[in-house]
PDB file of C-alpha atoms in Angstrom:
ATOM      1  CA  UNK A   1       9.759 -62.373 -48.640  1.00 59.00           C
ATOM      2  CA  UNK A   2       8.706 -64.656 -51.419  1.00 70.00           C
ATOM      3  CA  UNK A   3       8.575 -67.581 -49.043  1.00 68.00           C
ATOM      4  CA  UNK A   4       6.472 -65.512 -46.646  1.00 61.00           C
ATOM      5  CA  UNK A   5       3.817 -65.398 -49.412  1.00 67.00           C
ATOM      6  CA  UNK A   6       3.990 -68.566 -50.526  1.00 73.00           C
ATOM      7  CA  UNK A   7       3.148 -69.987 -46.685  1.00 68.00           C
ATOM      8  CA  UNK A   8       0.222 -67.431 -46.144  1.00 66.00           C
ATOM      9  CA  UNK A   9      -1.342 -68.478 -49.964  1.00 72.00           C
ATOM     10  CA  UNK A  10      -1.196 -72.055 -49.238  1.00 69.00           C
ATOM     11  CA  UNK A  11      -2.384 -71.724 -45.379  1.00 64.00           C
ATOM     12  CA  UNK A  12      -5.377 -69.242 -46.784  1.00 67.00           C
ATOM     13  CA  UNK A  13      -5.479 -72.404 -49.852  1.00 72.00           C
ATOM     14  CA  UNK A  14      -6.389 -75.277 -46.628  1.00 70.00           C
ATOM     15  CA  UNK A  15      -8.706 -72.761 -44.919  1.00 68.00           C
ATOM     16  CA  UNK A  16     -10.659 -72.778 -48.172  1.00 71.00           C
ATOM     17  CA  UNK A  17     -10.011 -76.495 -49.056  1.00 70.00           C
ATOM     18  CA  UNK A  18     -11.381 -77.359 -45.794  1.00 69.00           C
ATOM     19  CA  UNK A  19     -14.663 -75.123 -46.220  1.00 70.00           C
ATOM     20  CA  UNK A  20     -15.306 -76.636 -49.574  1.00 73.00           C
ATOM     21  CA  UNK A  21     -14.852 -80.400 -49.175  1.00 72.00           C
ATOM     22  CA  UNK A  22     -17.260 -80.281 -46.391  1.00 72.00           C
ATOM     23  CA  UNK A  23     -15.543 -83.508 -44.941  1.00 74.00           C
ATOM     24  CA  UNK A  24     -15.670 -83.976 -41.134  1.00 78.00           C
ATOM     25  CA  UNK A  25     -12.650 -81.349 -39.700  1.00 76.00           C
ATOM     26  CA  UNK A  26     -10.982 -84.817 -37.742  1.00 77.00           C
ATOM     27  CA  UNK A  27     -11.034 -86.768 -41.343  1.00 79.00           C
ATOM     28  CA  UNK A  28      -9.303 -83.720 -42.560  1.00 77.00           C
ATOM     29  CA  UNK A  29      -6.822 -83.307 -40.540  1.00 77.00           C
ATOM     30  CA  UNK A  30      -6.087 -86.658 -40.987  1.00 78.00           C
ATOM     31  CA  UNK A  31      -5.757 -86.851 -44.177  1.00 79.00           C
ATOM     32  CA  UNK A  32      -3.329 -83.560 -44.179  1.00 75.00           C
ATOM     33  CA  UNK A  33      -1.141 -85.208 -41.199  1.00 76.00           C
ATOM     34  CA  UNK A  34      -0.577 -87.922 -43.366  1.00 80.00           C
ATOM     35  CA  UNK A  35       0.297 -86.424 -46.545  1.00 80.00           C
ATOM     36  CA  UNK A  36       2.471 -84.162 -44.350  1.00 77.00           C
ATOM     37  CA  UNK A  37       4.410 -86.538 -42.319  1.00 76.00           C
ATOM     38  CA  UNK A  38       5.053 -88.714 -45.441  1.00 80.00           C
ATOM     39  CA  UNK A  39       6.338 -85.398 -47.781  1.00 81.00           C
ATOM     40  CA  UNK A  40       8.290 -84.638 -44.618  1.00 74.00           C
ATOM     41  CA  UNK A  41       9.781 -88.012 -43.923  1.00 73.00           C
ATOM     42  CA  UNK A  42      10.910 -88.028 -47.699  1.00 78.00           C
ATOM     43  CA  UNK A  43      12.671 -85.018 -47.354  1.00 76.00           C
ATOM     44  CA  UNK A  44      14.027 -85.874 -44.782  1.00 70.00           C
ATOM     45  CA  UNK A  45      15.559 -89.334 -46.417  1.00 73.00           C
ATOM     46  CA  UNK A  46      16.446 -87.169 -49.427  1.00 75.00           C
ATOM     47  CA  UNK A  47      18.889 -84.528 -47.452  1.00 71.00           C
ATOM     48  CA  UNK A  48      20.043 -86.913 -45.067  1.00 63.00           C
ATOM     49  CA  UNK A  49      19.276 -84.097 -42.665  1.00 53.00           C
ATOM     50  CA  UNK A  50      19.404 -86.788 -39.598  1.00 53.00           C
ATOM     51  CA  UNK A  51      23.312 -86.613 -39.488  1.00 53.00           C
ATOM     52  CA  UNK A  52      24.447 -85.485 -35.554  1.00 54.00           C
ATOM     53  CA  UNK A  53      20.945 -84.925 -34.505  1.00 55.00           C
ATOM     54  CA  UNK A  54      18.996 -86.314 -31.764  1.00 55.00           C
ATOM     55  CA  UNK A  55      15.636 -88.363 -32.648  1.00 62.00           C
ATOM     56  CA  UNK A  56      12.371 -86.259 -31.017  1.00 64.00           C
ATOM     57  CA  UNK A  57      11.747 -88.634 -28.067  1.00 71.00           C
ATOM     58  CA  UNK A  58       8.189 -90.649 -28.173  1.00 70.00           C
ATOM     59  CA  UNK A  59       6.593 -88.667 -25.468  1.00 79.00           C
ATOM     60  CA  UNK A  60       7.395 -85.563 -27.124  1.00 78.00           C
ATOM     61  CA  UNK A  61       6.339 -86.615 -30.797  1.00 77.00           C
ATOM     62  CA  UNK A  62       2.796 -88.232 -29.130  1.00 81.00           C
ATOM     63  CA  UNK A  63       2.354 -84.807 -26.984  1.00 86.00           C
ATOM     64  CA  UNK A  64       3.631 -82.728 -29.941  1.00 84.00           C
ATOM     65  CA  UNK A  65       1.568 -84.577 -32.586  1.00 83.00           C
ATOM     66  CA  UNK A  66      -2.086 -84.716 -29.962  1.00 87.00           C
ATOM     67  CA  UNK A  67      -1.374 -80.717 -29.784  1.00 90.00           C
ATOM     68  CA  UNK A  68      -1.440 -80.074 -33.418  1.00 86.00           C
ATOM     69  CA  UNK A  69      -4.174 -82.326 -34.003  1.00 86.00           C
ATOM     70  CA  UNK A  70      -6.310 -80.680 -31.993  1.00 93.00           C
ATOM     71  CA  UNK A  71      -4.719 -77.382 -33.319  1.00 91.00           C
ATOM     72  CA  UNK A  72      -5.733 -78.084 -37.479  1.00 87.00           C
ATOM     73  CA  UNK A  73      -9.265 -80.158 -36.024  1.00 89.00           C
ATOM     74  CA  UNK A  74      -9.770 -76.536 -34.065  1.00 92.00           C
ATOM     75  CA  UNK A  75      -8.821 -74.308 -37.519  1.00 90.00           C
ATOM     76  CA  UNK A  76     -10.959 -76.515 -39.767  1.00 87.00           C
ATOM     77  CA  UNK A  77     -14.149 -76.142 -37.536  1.00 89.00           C
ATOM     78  CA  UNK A  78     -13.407 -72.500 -37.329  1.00 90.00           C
ATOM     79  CA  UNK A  79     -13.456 -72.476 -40.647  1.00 88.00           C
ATOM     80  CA  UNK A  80     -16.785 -74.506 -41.789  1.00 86.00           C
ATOM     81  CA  UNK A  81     -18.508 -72.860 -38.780  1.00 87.00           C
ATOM     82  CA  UNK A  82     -17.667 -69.472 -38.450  1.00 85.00           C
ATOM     83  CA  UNK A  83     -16.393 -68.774 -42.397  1.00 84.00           C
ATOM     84  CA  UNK A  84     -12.426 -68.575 -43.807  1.00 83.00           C
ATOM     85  CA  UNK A  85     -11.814 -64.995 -42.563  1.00 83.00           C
ATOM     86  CA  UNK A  86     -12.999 -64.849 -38.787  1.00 84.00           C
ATOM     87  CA  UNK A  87     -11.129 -68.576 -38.749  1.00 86.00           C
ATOM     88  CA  UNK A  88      -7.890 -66.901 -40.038  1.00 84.00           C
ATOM     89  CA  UNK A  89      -8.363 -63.532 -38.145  1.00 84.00           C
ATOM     90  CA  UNK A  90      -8.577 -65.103 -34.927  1.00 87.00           C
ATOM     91  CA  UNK A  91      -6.411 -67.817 -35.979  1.00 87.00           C
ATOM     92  CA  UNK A  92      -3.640 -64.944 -36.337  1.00 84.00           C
ATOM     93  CA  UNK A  93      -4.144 -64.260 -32.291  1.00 84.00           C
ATOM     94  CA  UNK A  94      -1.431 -66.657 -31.976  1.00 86.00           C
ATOM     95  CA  UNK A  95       1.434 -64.189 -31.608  1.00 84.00           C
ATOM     96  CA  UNK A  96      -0.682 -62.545 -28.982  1.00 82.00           C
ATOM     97  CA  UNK A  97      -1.003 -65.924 -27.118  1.00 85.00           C
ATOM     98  CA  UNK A  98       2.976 -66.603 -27.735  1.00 85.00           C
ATOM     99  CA  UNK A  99       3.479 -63.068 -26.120  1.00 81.00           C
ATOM    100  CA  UNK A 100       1.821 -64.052 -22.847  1.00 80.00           C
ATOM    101  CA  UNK A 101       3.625 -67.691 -22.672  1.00 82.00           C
ATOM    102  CA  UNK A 102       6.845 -65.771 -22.868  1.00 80.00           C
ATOM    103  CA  UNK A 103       5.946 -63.954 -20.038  1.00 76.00           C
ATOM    104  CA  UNK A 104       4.538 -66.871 -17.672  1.00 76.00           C
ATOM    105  CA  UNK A 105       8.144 -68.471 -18.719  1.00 72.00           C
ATOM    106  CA  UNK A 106      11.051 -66.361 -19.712  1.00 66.00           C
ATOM    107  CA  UNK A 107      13.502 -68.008 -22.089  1.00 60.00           C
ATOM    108  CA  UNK A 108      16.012 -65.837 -20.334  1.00 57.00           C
ATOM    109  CA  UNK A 109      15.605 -67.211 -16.534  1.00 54.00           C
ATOM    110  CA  UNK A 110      14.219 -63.321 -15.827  1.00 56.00           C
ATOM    111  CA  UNK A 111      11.407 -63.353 -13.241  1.00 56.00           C
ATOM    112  CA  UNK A 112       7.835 -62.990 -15.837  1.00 53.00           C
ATOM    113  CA  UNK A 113       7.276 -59.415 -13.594  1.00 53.00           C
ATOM    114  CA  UNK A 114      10.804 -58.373 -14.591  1.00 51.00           C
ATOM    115  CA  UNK A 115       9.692 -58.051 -18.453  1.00 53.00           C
ATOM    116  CA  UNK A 116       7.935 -54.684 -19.119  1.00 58.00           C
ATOM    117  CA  UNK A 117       5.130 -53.569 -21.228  1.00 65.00           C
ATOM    118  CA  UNK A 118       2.093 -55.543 -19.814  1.00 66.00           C
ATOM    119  CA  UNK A 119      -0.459 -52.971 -19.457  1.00 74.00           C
ATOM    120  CA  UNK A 120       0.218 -52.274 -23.386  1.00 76.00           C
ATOM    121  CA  UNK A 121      -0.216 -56.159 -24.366  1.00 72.00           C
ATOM    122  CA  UNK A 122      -3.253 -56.633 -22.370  1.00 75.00           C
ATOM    123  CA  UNK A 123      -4.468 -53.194 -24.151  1.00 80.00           C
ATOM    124  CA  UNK A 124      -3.737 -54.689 -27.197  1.00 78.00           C
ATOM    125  CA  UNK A 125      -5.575 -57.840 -27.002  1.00 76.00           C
ATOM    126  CA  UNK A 126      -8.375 -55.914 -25.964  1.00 80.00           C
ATOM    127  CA  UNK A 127      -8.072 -53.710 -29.127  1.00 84.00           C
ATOM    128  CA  UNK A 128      -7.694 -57.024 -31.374  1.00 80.00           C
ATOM    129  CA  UNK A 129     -10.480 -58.886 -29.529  1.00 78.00           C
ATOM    130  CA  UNK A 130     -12.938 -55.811 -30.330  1.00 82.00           C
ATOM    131  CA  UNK A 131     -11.779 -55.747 -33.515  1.00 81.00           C
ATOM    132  CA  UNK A 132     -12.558 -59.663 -34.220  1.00 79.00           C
ATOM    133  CA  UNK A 133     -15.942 -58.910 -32.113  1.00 78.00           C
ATOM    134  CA  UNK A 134     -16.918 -56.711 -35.171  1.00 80.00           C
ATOM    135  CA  UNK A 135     -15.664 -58.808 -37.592  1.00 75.00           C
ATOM    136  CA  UNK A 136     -17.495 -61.757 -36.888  1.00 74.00           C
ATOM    137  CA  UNK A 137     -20.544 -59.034 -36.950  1.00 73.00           C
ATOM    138  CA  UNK A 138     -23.456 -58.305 -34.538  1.00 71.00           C
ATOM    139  CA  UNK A 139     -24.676 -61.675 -34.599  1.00 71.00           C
ATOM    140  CA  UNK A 140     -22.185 -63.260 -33.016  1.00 67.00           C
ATOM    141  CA  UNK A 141     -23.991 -64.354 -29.799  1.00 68.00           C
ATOM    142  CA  UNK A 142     -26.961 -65.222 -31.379  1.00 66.00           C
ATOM    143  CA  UNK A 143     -25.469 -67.564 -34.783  1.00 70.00           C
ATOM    144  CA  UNK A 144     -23.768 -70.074 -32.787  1.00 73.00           C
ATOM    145  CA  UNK A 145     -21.642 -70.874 -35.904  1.00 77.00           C
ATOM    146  CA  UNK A 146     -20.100 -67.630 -35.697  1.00 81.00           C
ATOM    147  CA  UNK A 147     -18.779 -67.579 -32.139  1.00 83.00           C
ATOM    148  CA  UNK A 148     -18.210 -71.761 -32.504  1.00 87.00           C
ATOM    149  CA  UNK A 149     -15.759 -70.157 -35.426  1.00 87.00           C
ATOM    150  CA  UNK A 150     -14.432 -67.443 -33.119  1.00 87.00           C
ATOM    151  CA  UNK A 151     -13.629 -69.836 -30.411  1.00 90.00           C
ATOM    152  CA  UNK A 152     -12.219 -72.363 -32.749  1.00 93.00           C
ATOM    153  CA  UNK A 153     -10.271 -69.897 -34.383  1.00 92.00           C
ATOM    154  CA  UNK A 154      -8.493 -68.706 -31.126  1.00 92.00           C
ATOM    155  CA  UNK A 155      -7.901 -72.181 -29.875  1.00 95.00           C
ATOM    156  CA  UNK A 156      -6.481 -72.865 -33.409  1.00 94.00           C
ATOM    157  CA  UNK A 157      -3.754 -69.904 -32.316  1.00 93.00           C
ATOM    158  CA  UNK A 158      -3.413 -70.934 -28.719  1.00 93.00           C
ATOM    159  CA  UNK A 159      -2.486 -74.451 -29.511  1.00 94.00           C
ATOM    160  CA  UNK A 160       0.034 -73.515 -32.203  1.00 92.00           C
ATOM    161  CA  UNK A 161       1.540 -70.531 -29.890  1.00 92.00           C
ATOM    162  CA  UNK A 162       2.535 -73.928 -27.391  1.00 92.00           C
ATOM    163  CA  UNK A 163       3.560 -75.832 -30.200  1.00 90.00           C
ATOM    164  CA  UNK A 164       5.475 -72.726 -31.590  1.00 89.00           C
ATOM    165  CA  UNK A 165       7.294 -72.738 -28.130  1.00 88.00           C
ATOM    166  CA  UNK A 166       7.974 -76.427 -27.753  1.00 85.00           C
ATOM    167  CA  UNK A 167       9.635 -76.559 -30.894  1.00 84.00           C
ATOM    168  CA  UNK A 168      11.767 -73.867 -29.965  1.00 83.00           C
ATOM    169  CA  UNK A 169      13.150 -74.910 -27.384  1.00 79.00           C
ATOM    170  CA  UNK A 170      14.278 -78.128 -29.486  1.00 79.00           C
ATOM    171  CA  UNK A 171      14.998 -77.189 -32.700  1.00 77.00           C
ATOM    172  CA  UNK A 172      18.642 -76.498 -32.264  1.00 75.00           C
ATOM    173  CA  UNK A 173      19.208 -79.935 -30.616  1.00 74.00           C
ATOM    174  CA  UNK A 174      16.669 -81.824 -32.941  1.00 74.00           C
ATOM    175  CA  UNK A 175      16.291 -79.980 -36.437  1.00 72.00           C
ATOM    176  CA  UNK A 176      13.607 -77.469 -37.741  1.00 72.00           C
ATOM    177  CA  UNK A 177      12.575 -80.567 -40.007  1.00 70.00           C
ATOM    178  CA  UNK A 178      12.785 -83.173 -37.683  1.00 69.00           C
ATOM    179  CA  UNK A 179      10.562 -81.747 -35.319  1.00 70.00           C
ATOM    180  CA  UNK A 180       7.960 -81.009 -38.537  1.00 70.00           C
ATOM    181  CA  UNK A 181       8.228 -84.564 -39.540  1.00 65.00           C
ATOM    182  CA  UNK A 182       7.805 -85.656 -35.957  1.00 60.00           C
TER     183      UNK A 182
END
């Protein structure tokens, strides 16, 4: 539970560090995929973790590395336009968005109209939309930060819900941190 902490302090810790630096949200990112890939790739060398593992092929790491790009470029306008919470409220759709993609493509080989419960996901999305609707305040449609936020905010959670579930789908084959240095 400790770790669970940890990774919602420092995510909350970039949402501000991106709000305060006031740097362009592509120079950020940049700057964080670096940093990343090189901490990653060093642990990586350290634990020898590469032993009977499979290399992410290029097309994957170039698809897999253009999606989270866009993913943290996405968060960090959400969060200089629209403010840190409505970029991490909406950010935290993604489960919500991973929820649907299960259902256009069962991990099971079930048909996506065999899984049940629809009507009570699409009931909840409404609820959580309405809820973010109020959050970002009555405003919304007339601040065009706010609603650039909202919308960057969700796209932040869509792209890391298809991430989430590429990554999956490898990460028995390829390694958990493999695929992160990737």
């Amino acid at each position: 539970m400790g770790a669970l902490h940890l990774a919602i302090l420092l995510f909350g810790a970039a949402g501000l560090l991106g709000r305060e630096l006031g740097l362009d949200p592509l120079a950020i990112t940049a700057g964080r995929s670096l940093v990343a890939g090189l901490a990653l790739g060093l642990v990586l060398l350290v634990r020898k973790e590469r032993e009977g593992r499979v290399w992410p092929g290029w097309r994957w790491m170039l698809g897999a590395g253009a999606l989270l790009a866009f993913h943290w470029s996405c968060f960090f306008d959400a969060v200089q336009q629209g403010g840190v919470p409505l970029a991490l409220l909406s950010y935290a759709l993604f489960p919500v968005f991973s929820l649907f993609l299960e259902r256009l493509a069962p991990p099971t080989g079930r048909s996506p109209a065999a899984a049940p419960g629809l009507s009570r996901q699409v009931a909840l999305l409404a609820l959580l939309g309405a809820g973010l609707v109020l959050l970002a305040g009555p405003d919304l449609f007339a601040a065009a930060g706010r609603l650039r936020g909202l919308a960057g905010g969700l796209a932040a959670g869509a792209s890391f819900a298809l991430l989430a579930r590429g990554n999956a789908a490898r990460v028995r084959r390829e390694g958990a941190l493999a695929l992160a240095a990737a």
